[in-house]
């Protein structure tokens, strides 16, 4: 099985593309809605919550877990990969969303002026800055936090003047820096892709992050037949949440674009 972890249902934007690209595998999607949002939380809290979730998914039999949440990928992934996995699950794999997105950003950016928007946790952690710098020296990177976008998406306040006004305010500093590529560093932002693309303008390439993560996962599985061959392939999906199943199913269905039934678990 492949595990997909997110702080809530936002990661379903990523899972939607994974499932579209790789429908044959069995998946467990786990959203820690009870403790979401992660975006304003401390490193310690995000690390501990993510560790519990990943541990749960490994115990369910996942050989590979994708952390779809940018805040968790920024604040917990590296430490889990370096310190937790080797000791507890040396034969399992844990991947995040930042590396694949950064690899693509470096490829498509012509002028090397890259903008990143995300939650406070993601921006503070500077994980995108570090990864981008590792991939290519001399890039000009500009970040901005967009704390109001997650609640606006969750409340379904999408095509509204107030939403456009807020997006404009968040994107202005990046526009002024004349970025040529924009990374949507949060699971919720692809829902606002059209508005964001329109506001940032045609000269900026807005990366389709969910699609990129799905493509890179397909490529990863191709390069790792030792893992791929062990994965179950019945096309089954289980949706788990740590909070109210009805709300998860209702909002989750919107994010995923298809009806889902969720089960409640305790981490
Ligand atoms: N999933 C989170 C992310 O991508 C957004 C929601 C939250 O703050 O928990 O950063």
PDB file of C-alpha atoms and ligand atoms in Angstrom:
ATOM      1  CA  UNK A   1       0.000   0.000   0.000  1.00  0.00           C
ATOM      2  CA  UNK A   2       0.954   3.612  -0.514  1.00  0.00           C
ATOM      3  CA  UNK A   3       0.123   5.991   2.339  1.00  0.00           C
ATOM      4  CA  UNK A   4      -0.730   9.628   1.719  1.00  0.00           C
ATOM      5  CA  UNK A   5      -0.602  11.917   4.725  1.00  0.00           C
ATOM      6  CA  UNK A   6      -1.903  15.441   5.145  1.00  0.00           C
ATOM      7  CA  UNK A   7      -2.926  17.676   8.028  1.00  0.00           C
ATOM      8  CA  UNK A   8      -6.527  17.464   6.743  1.00  0.00           C
ATOM      9  CA  UNK A   9      -8.275  17.149   3.407  1.00  0.00           C
ATOM     10  CA  UNK A  10      -6.143  19.651   1.453  1.00  0.00           C
ATOM     11  CA  UNK A  11      -3.791  16.838   0.474  1.00  0.00           C
ATOM     12  CA  UNK A  12      -6.614  15.400  -1.585  1.00  0.00           C
ATOM     13  CA  UNK A  13      -5.651  17.913  -4.313  1.00  0.00           C
ATOM     14  CA  UNK A  14      -2.368  16.017  -4.538  1.00  0.00           C
ATOM     15  CA  UNK A  15      -3.946  12.611  -4.101  1.00  0.00           C
ATOM     16  CA  UNK A  16      -6.434  13.342  -6.899  1.00  0.00           C
ATOM     17  CA  UNK A  17      -3.540  13.599  -9.374  1.00  0.00           C
ATOM     18  CA  UNK A  18      -1.699  10.613  -7.881  1.00  0.00           C
ATOM     19  CA  UNK A  19      -4.795   8.459  -8.224  1.00  0.00           C
ATOM     20  CA  UNK A  20      -5.359   9.700 -11.769  1.00  0.00           C
ATOM     21  CA  UNK A  21      -1.778   8.918 -12.802  1.00  0.00           C
ATOM     22  CA  UNK A  22      -1.431   5.662 -10.859  1.00  0.00           C
ATOM     23  CA  UNK A  23      -4.913   4.166 -10.351  1.00  0.00           C
ATOM     24  CA  UNK A  24      -3.688   0.600 -10.035  1.00  0.00           C
ATOM     25  CA  UNK A  25      -2.200   0.837  -6.539  1.00  0.00           C
ATOM     26  CA  UNK A  26      -3.872   0.469  -3.137  1.00  0.00           C
ATOM     27  CA  UNK A  27      -3.827   3.643  -1.060  1.00  0.00           C
ATOM     28  CA  UNK A  28      -4.613   4.860   2.429  1.00  0.00           C
ATOM     29  CA  UNK A  29      -5.207   8.584   2.698  1.00  0.00           C
ATOM     30  CA  UNK A  30      -4.917   9.912   6.242  1.00  0.00           C
ATOM     31  CA  UNK A  31      -5.982  13.443   7.150  1.00  0.00           C
ATOM     32  CA  UNK A  32      -5.282  14.649  10.681  1.00  0.00           C
ATOM     33  CA  UNK A  33      -8.249  17.048  10.630  1.00  0.00           C
ATOM     34  CA  UNK A  34      -8.559  17.034  14.413  1.00  0.00           C
ATOM     35  CA  UNK A  35      -5.265  18.884  14.761  1.00  0.00           C
ATOM     36  CA  UNK A  36      -5.376  20.864  11.498  1.00  0.00           C
ATOM     37  CA  UNK A  37      -4.366  23.425  10.496  1.00  0.00           C
ATOM     38  CA  UNK A  38      -0.684  22.662  10.917  1.00  0.00           C
ATOM     39  CA  UNK A  39       0.355  25.891   9.191  1.00  0.00           C
ATOM     40  CA  UNK A  40       0.613  27.979  12.374  1.00  0.00           C
ATOM     41  CA  UNK A  41       2.033  25.291  14.619  1.00  0.00           C
ATOM     42  CA  UNK A  42       5.512  24.910  16.078  1.00  0.00           C
ATOM     43  CA  UNK A  43       8.171  22.668  14.611  1.00  0.00           C
ATOM     44  CA  UNK A  44       7.894  20.357  17.608  1.00  0.00           C
ATOM     45  CA  UNK A  45       4.135  19.939  17.253  1.00  0.00           C
ATOM     46  CA  UNK A  46       4.289  19.370  13.485  1.00  0.00           C
ATOM     47  CA  UNK A  47       7.109  16.862  13.916  1.00  0.00           C
ATOM     48  CA  UNK A  48       5.306  14.882  16.619  1.00  0.00           C
ATOM     49  CA  UNK A  49       1.960  14.843  14.814  1.00  0.00           C
ATOM     50  CA  UNK A  50       3.570  13.806  11.539  1.00  0.00           C
ATOM     51  CA  UNK A  51       5.579  11.083  13.262  1.00  0.00           C
ATOM     52  CA  UNK A  52       2.400   9.641  14.793  1.00  0.00           C
ATOM     53  CA  UNK A  53       0.599   9.662  11.461  1.00  0.00           C
ATOM     54  CA  UNK A  54       3.491   8.134   9.544  1.00  0.00           C
ATOM     55  CA  UNK A  55       3.896   5.490  12.224  1.00  0.00           C
ATOM     56  CA  UNK A  56       0.206   4.650  11.933  1.00  0.00           C
ATOM     57  CA  UNK A  57       0.435   4.299   8.151  1.00  0.00           C
ATOM     58  CA  UNK A  58       3.513   2.081   8.360  1.00  0.00           C
ATOM     59  CA  UNK A  59       1.742  -0.109  10.939  1.00  0.00           C
ATOM     60  CA  UNK A  60      -1.151  -0.489   8.477  1.00  0.00           C
ATOM     61  CA  UNK A  61       1.324  -1.969   6.009  1.00  0.00           C
ATOM     62  CA  UNK A  62       2.267   1.032   3.853  1.00  0.00           C
ATOM     63  CA  UNK A  63       5.679   0.495   2.281  1.00  0.00           C
ATOM     64  CA  UNK A  64       5.832   4.025   1.054  1.00  0.00           C
ATOM     65  CA  UNK A  65       4.318   7.159   2.565  1.00  0.00           C
ATOM     66  CA  UNK A  66       3.984  10.489   0.783  1.00  0.00           C
ATOM     67  CA  UNK A  67       3.687  13.552   2.989  1.00  0.00           C
ATOM     68  CA  UNK A  68       1.365  15.655   0.839  1.00  0.00           C
ATOM     69  CA  UNK A  69       1.281  18.501   3.371  1.00  0.00           C
ATOM     70  CA  UNK A  70       3.804  21.277   2.690  1.00  0.00           C
ATOM     71  CA  UNK A  71       3.931  22.361   6.331  1.00  0.00           C
ATOM     72  CA  UNK A  72       4.777  18.799   7.436  1.00  0.00           C
ATOM     73  CA  UNK A  73       7.176  18.292   4.515  1.00  0.00           C
ATOM     74  CA  UNK A  74       8.943  21.515   5.558  1.00  0.00           C
ATOM     75  CA  UNK A  75       9.080  21.012   9.306  1.00  0.00           C
ATOM     76  CA  UNK A  76       9.183  17.246   9.839  1.00  0.00           C
ATOM     77  CA  UNK A  77      10.258  15.258   6.785  1.00  0.00           C
ATOM     78  CA  UNK A  78      14.027  15.675   6.949  1.00  0.00           C
ATOM     79  CA  UNK A  79      14.276  14.784  10.631  1.00  0.00           C
ATOM     80  CA  UNK A  80      12.003  11.781  10.148  1.00  0.00           C
ATOM     81  CA  UNK A  81      14.055  10.566   7.188  1.00  0.00           C
ATOM     82  CA  UNK A  82      17.368  11.065   8.947  1.00  0.00           C
ATOM     83  CA  UNK A  83      16.583  10.050  12.518  1.00  0.00           C
ATOM     84  CA  UNK A  84      13.325   8.147  12.781  1.00  0.00           C
ATOM     85  CA  UNK A  85      13.172   5.920   9.733  1.00  0.00           C
ATOM     86  CA  UNK A  86      16.637   4.332   9.968  1.00  0.00           C
ATOM     87  CA  UNK A  87      15.922   3.207  13.529  1.00  0.00           C
ATOM     88  CA  UNK A  88      12.247   2.211  13.311  1.00  0.00           C
ATOM     89  CA  UNK A  89      11.429   1.448   9.672  1.00  0.00           C
ATOM     90  CA  UNK A  90      14.678   0.982   7.744  1.00  0.00           C
ATOM     91  CA  UNK A  91      12.903  -0.876   4.928  1.00  0.00           C
ATOM     92  CA  UNK A  92      10.164   1.745   4.338  1.00  0.00           C
ATOM     93  CA  UNK A  93      10.251   4.947   2.326  1.00  0.00           C
ATOM     94  CA  UNK A  94       9.028   8.417   3.207  1.00  0.00           C
ATOM     95  CA  UNK A  95       8.773  11.146   0.568  1.00  0.00           C
ATOM     96  CA  UNK A  96       7.596  14.751   0.647  1.00  0.00           C
ATOM     97  CA  UNK A  97       6.353  17.249  -1.908  1.00  0.00           C
ATOM     98  CA  UNK A  98       9.102  19.856  -1.797  1.00  0.00           C
ATOM     99  CA  UNK A  99      11.906  18.052  -3.656  1.00  0.00           C
ATOM    100  CA  UNK A 100       9.790  17.082  -6.721  1.00  0.00           C
ATOM    101  CA  UNK A 101       8.317  20.572  -7.005  1.00  0.00           C
ATOM    102  CA  UNK A 102      11.729  22.213  -6.685  1.00  0.00           C
ATOM    103  CA  UNK A 103      13.234  19.955  -9.375  1.00  0.00           C
ATOM    104  CA  UNK A 104      10.528  21.086 -11.776  1.00  0.00           C
ATOM    105  CA  UNK A 105      10.781  24.773 -10.783  1.00  0.00           C
ATOM    106  CA  UNK A 106      14.495  24.788 -11.542  1.00  0.00           C
ATOM    107  CA  UNK A 107      13.827  23.202 -14.918  1.00  0.00           C
ATOM    108  CA  UNK A 108      11.127  25.629 -16.052  1.00  0.00           C
ATOM    109  CA  UNK A 109      12.415  28.918 -14.616  1.00  0.00           C
ATOM    110  CA  UNK A 110      14.198  30.840 -17.371  1.00  0.00           C
ATOM    111  CA  UNK A 111      15.334  33.865 -15.388  1.00  0.00           C
ATOM    112  CA  UNK A 112      15.901  32.019 -12.107  1.00  0.00           C
ATOM    113  CA  UNK A 113      13.495  34.296 -10.229  1.00  0.00           C
ATOM    114  CA  UNK A 114      11.200  32.008  -8.260  1.00  0.00           C
ATOM    115  CA  UNK A 115       8.319  32.885  -5.937  1.00  0.00           C
ATOM    116  CA  UNK A 116       7.019  30.597  -3.197  1.00  0.00           C
ATOM    117  CA  UNK A 117       3.751  31.042  -1.326  1.00  0.00           C
ATOM    118  CA  UNK A 118       2.750  28.885   1.635  1.00  0.00           C
ATOM    119  CA  UNK A 119       1.675  28.725   5.246  1.00  0.00           C
ATOM    120  CA  UNK A 120       3.653  30.400   8.015  1.00  0.00           C
ATOM    121  CA  UNK A 121       5.243  27.055   8.935  1.00  0.00           C
ATOM    122  CA  UNK A 122       6.389  26.368   5.366  1.00  0.00           C
ATOM    123  CA  UNK A 123       7.786  29.853   4.770  1.00  0.00           C
ATOM    124  CA  UNK A 124       9.498  30.001   8.180  1.00  0.00           C
ATOM    125  CA  UNK A 125      11.129  26.601   7.736  1.00  0.00           C
ATOM    126  CA  UNK A 126      12.848  27.862   4.536  1.00  0.00           C
ATOM    127  CA  UNK A 127      12.728  24.315   3.173  1.00  0.00           C
ATOM    128  CA  UNK A 128      11.963  25.547  -0.363  1.00  0.00           C
ATOM    129  CA  UNK A 129      14.872  27.998  -0.159  1.00  0.00           C
ATOM    130  CA  UNK A 130      17.252  25.258   0.943  1.00  0.00           C
ATOM    131  CA  UNK A 131      16.133  22.764  -1.692  1.00  0.00           C
ATOM    132  CA  UNK A 132      16.159  25.343  -4.483  1.00  0.00           C
ATOM    133  CA  UNK A 133      19.641  26.466  -3.512  1.00  0.00           C
ATOM    134  CA  UNK A 134      20.816  22.855  -3.426  1.00  0.00           C
ATOM    135  CA  UNK A 135      19.444  22.201  -6.902  1.00  0.00           C
ATOM    136  CA  UNK A 136      20.873  25.346  -8.460  1.00  0.00           C
ATOM    137  CA  UNK A 137      23.107  28.142  -7.225  1.00  0.00           C
ATOM    138  CA  UNK A 138      22.403  31.785  -7.921  1.00  0.00           C
ATOM    139  CA  UNK A 139      18.602  31.641  -7.967  1.00  0.00           C
ATOM    140  CA  UNK A 140      16.658  34.632  -6.666  1.00  0.00           C
ATOM    141  CA  UNK A 141      13.903  33.294  -4.413  1.00  0.00           C
ATOM    142  CA  UNK A 142      11.087  35.300  -2.859  1.00  0.00           C
ATOM    143  CA  UNK A 143       8.604  33.886  -0.341  1.00  0.00           C
ATOM    144  CA  UNK A 144       5.329  35.105   1.112  1.00  0.00           C
ATOM    145  CA  UNK A 145       2.926  33.647   3.655  1.00  0.00           C
ATOM    146  CA  UNK A 146      -0.760  33.595   2.759  1.00  0.00           C
ATOM    147  CA  UNK A 147      -2.501  32.748   6.040  1.00  0.00           C
ATOM    148  CA  UNK A 148      -6.021  33.626   4.885  1.00  0.00           C
ATOM    149  CA  UNK A 149      -6.109  31.366   1.844  1.00  0.00           C
ATOM    150  CA  UNK A 150      -6.561  28.055   3.706  1.00  0.00           C
ATOM    151  CA  UNK A 151      -9.685  29.224   5.606  1.00  0.00           C
ATOM    152  CA  UNK A 152     -11.098  30.886   2.470  1.00  0.00           C
ATOM    153  CA  UNK A 153     -10.781  27.648   0.508  1.00  0.00           C
ATOM    154  CA  UNK A 154     -12.230  25.597   3.360  1.00  0.00           C
ATOM    155  CA  UNK A 155     -15.194  27.951   3.628  1.00  0.00           C
ATOM    156  CA  UNK A 156     -15.621  27.734  -0.155  1.00  0.00           C
ATOM    157  CA  UNK A 157     -15.211  31.508  -0.592  1.00  0.00           C
ATOM    158  CA  UNK A 158     -13.630  31.143  -4.005  1.00  0.00           C
ATOM    159  CA  UNK A 159     -14.827  33.334  -6.869  1.00  0.00           C
ATOM    160  CA  UNK A 160     -15.488  36.351  -4.679  1.00  0.00           C
ATOM    161  CA  UNK A 161     -14.105  39.906  -4.899  1.00  0.00           C
ATOM    162  CA  UNK A 162     -12.755  39.661  -1.343  1.00  0.00           C
ATOM    163  CA  UNK A 163     -10.790  36.516  -2.210  1.00  0.00           C
ATOM    164  CA  UNK A 164      -9.312  38.189  -5.297  1.00  0.00           C
ATOM    165  CA  UNK A 165      -8.381  41.233  -3.210  1.00  0.00           C
ATOM    166  CA  UNK A 166      -6.554  39.047  -0.665  1.00  0.00           C
ATOM    167  CA  UNK A 167      -4.742  37.057  -3.356  1.00  0.00           C
ATOM    168  CA  UNK A 168      -3.671  40.349  -4.994  1.00  0.00           C
ATOM    169  CA  UNK A 169      -2.290  41.606  -1.698  1.00  0.00           C
ATOM    170  CA  UNK A 170      -0.291  38.401  -1.137  1.00  0.00           C
ATOM    171  CA  UNK A 171       1.065  38.265  -4.681  1.00  0.00           C
ATOM    172  CA  UNK A 172       1.968  41.949  -5.023  1.00  0.00           C
ATOM    173  CA  UNK A 173       5.436  41.691  -3.392  1.00  0.00           C
ATOM    174  CA  UNK A 174       6.307  38.728  -5.633  1.00  0.00           C
ATOM    175  CA  UNK A 175       5.033  40.491  -8.738  1.00  0.00           C
ATOM    176  CA  UNK A 176       7.165  43.497  -7.864  1.00  0.00           C
ATOM    177  CA  UNK A 177      10.219  41.233  -7.734  1.00  0.00           C
ATOM    178  CA  UNK A 178       9.456  40.156 -11.298  1.00  0.00           C
ATOM    179  CA  UNK A 179       9.392  36.441 -10.590  1.00  0.00           C
ATOM    180  CA  UNK A 180       9.032  34.180 -13.626  1.00  0.00           C
ATOM    181  CA  UNK A 181       7.913  31.012 -11.783  1.00  0.00           C
ATOM    182  CA  UNK A 182       5.508  30.590  -8.862  1.00  0.00           C
ATOM    183  CA  UNK A 183       5.344  27.617  -6.509  1.00  0.00           C
ATOM    184  CA  UNK A 184       2.017  27.031  -4.767  1.00  0.00           C
ATOM    185  CA  UNK A 185       3.555  25.663  -1.573  1.00  0.00           C
ATOM    186  CA  UNK A 186       0.336  24.599   0.144  1.00  0.00           C
ATOM    187  CA  UNK A 187      -2.152  21.819  -0.518  1.00  0.00           C
ATOM    188  CA  UNK A 188      -5.108  24.239  -0.676  1.00  0.00           C
ATOM    189  CA  UNK A 189      -3.778  26.703  -3.229  1.00  0.00           C
ATOM    190  CA  UNK A 190      -4.318  24.585  -6.377  1.00  0.00           C
ATOM    191  CA  UNK A 191      -8.055  25.127  -5.752  1.00  0.00           C
ATOM    192  CA  UNK A 192      -7.325  28.828  -6.438  1.00  0.00           C
ATOM    193  CA  UNK A 193      -5.037  28.107  -9.400  1.00  0.00           C
ATOM    194  CA  UNK A 194      -7.116  30.032 -11.971  1.00  0.00           C
ATOM    195  CA  UNK A 195      -7.413  33.171  -9.829  1.00  0.00           C
ATOM    196  CA  UNK A 196      -3.764  33.059  -8.840  1.00  0.00           C
ATOM    197  CA  UNK A 197      -2.614  32.605 -12.460  1.00  0.00           C
ATOM    198  CA  UNK A 198      -4.792  35.484 -13.634  1.00  0.00           C
ATOM    199  CA  UNK A 199      -3.587  37.822 -10.908  1.00  0.00           C
ATOM    200  CA  UNK A 200       0.119  37.016 -11.158  1.00  0.00           C
ATOM    201  CA  UNK A 201      -0.054  37.448 -14.953  1.00  0.00           C
ATOM    202  CA  UNK A 202       0.945  35.598 -18.099  1.00  0.00           C
ATOM    203  CA  UNK A 203       4.666  36.222 -17.705  1.00  0.00           C
ATOM    204  CA  UNK A 204       4.759  33.944 -14.644  1.00  0.00           C
ATOM    205  CA  UNK A 205       4.592  30.166 -14.900  1.00  0.00           C
ATOM    206  CA  UNK A 206       2.420  28.857 -12.052  1.00  0.00           C
ATOM    207  CA  UNK A 207       3.465  25.285 -11.379  1.00  0.00           C
ATOM    208  CA  UNK A 208       0.783  22.614 -11.285  1.00  0.00           C
ATOM    209  CA  UNK A 209       2.238  21.150  -8.120  1.00  0.00           C
ATOM    210  CA  UNK A 210      -0.168  18.228  -7.665  1.00  0.00           C
ATOM    211  CA  UNK A 211       0.499  16.986 -11.194  1.00  0.00           C
ATOM    212  CA  UNK A 212       4.244  17.349 -10.710  1.00  0.00           C
ATOM    213  CA  UNK A 213       4.174  15.299  -7.491  1.00  0.00           C
ATOM    214  CA  UNK A 214       2.144  12.568  -9.232  1.00  0.00           C
ATOM    215  CA  UNK A 215       4.536  12.435 -12.208  1.00  0.00           C
ATOM    216  CA  UNK A 216       7.583  12.294  -9.954  1.00  0.00           C
ATOM    217  CA  UNK A 217       6.006   9.503  -7.924  1.00  0.00           C
ATOM    218  CA  UNK A 218       5.433   7.482 -11.107  1.00  0.00           C
ATOM    219  CA  UNK A 219       9.062   8.082 -12.023  1.00  0.00           C
ATOM    220  CA  UNK A 220      10.209   7.084  -8.515  1.00  0.00           C
ATOM    221  CA  UNK A 221       8.301   3.799  -8.708  1.00  0.00           C
ATOM    222  CA  UNK A 222       9.835   3.098 -12.106  1.00  0.00           C
ATOM    223  CA  UNK A 223      13.287   3.618 -10.699  1.00  0.00           C
ATOM    224  CA  UNK A 224      12.588   1.486  -7.595  1.00  0.00           C
ATOM    225  CA  UNK A 225      11.229  -1.884  -8.754  1.00  0.00           C
ATOM    226  CA  UNK A 226      12.239  -3.378  -5.387  1.00  0.00           C
ATOM    227  CA  UNK A 227       9.446  -1.313  -3.799  1.00  0.00           C
ATOM    228  CA  UNK A 228       7.044  -1.172  -6.733  1.00  0.00           C
ATOM    229  CA  UNK A 229       6.906  -4.949  -7.096  1.00  0.00           C
ATOM    230  CA  UNK A 230       5.774  -5.321  -3.469  1.00  0.00           C
ATOM    231  CA  UNK A 231       2.892  -2.835  -3.726  1.00  0.00           C
ATOM    232  CA  UNK A 232      -0.655  -4.214  -3.864  1.00  0.00           C
ATOM    233  CA  UNK A 233      -2.478  -3.331  -7.063  1.00  0.00           C
ATOM    234  CA  UNK A 234      -6.239  -3.682  -6.605  1.00  0.00           C
ATOM    235  CA  UNK A 235      -7.035   0.006  -6.995  1.00  0.00           C
ATOM    236  CA  UNK A 236      -8.473   0.179  -3.465  1.00  0.00           C
ATOM    237  CA  UNK A 237      -8.553   3.429  -1.501  1.00  0.00           C
ATOM    238  CA  UNK A 238      -9.278   3.964   2.174  1.00  0.00           C
ATOM    239  CA  UNK A 239      -9.888   7.460   3.585  1.00  0.00           C
ATOM    240  CA  UNK A 240      -9.097   7.998   7.250  1.00  0.00           C
ATOM    241  CA  UNK A 241      -9.605  11.069   9.390  1.00  0.00           C
ATOM    242  CA  UNK A 242      -8.952  11.910  13.016  1.00  0.00           C
ATOM    243  CA  UNK A 243     -12.072  14.097  13.241  1.00  0.00           C
ATOM    244  CA  UNK A 244     -15.690  14.265  12.130  1.00  0.00           C
ATOM    245  CA  UNK A 245     -16.219  11.822   9.243  1.00  0.00           C
ATOM    246  CA  UNK A 246     -19.180  13.715   7.750  1.00  0.00           C
ATOM    247  CA  UNK A 247     -17.264  16.987   7.428  1.00  0.00           C
ATOM    248  CA  UNK A 248     -14.257  15.150   6.048  1.00  0.00           C
ATOM    249  CA  UNK A 249     -16.393  13.384   3.459  1.00  0.00           C
ATOM    250  CA  UNK A 250     -18.224  16.586   2.484  1.00  0.00           C
ATOM    251  CA  UNK A 251     -15.179  18.816   2.051  1.00  0.00           C
ATOM    252  CA  UNK A 252     -12.965  15.985   0.909  1.00  0.00           C
ATOM    253  CA  UNK A 253     -15.367  15.116  -1.910  1.00  0.00           C
ATOM    254  CA  UNK A 254     -15.059  18.714  -3.160  1.00  0.00           C
ATOM    255  CA  UNK A 255     -11.276  18.619  -3.084  1.00  0.00           C
ATOM    256  CA  UNK A 256     -11.114  15.218  -4.748  1.00  0.00           C
ATOM    257  CA  UNK A 257     -13.923  15.779  -7.226  1.00  0.00           C
ATOM    258  CA  UNK A 258     -15.626  12.511  -6.327  1.00  0.00           C
ATOM    259  CA  UNK A 259     -17.685  11.169  -3.464  1.00  0.00           C
ATOM    260  CA  UNK A 260     -15.759   9.637  -0.601  1.00  0.00           C
ATOM    261  CA  UNK A 261     -16.608   7.724   2.542  1.00  0.00           C
ATOM    262  CA  UNK A 262     -14.256   8.253   5.450  1.00  0.00           C
ATOM    263  CA  UNK A 263     -13.477   6.274   8.593  1.00  0.00           C
ATOM    264  CA  UNK A 264     -12.465   7.765  11.897  1.00  0.00           C
ATOM    265  CA  UNK A 265      -9.248   6.771  13.616  1.00  0.00           C
ATOM    266  CA  UNK A 266      -7.384   7.848  16.745  1.00  0.00           C
ATOM    267  CA  UNK A 267      -3.694   8.626  16.483  1.00  0.00           C
TER     268      UNK A 267
HETATM  269  N1  LIG B   1      -1.808  21.024   4.336  1.00  0.00           N
HETATM  270  C1  LIG B   1      -1.244  22.280   4.743  1.00  0.00           C
HETATM  271  C2  LIG B   1      -0.051  22.631   3.848  1.00  0.00           C
HETATM  272  O1  LIG B   1       0.080  22.189   2.733  1.00  0.00           O
HETATM  273  C3  LIG B   1      -2.261  23.405   4.708  1.00  0.00           C
HETATM  274  C4  LIG B   1      -3.289  23.321   5.794  1.00  0.00           C
HETATM  275  C5  LIG B   1      -2.692  23.402   7.181  1.00  0.00           C
HETATM  276  O2  LIG B   1      -2.160  24.470   7.549  1.00  0.00           O
HETATM  277  O3  LIG B   1      -2.757  22.392   7.879  1.00  0.00           O
HETATM  278  O4  LIG B   1       0.807  23.367   4.286  1.00  0.00           O
END
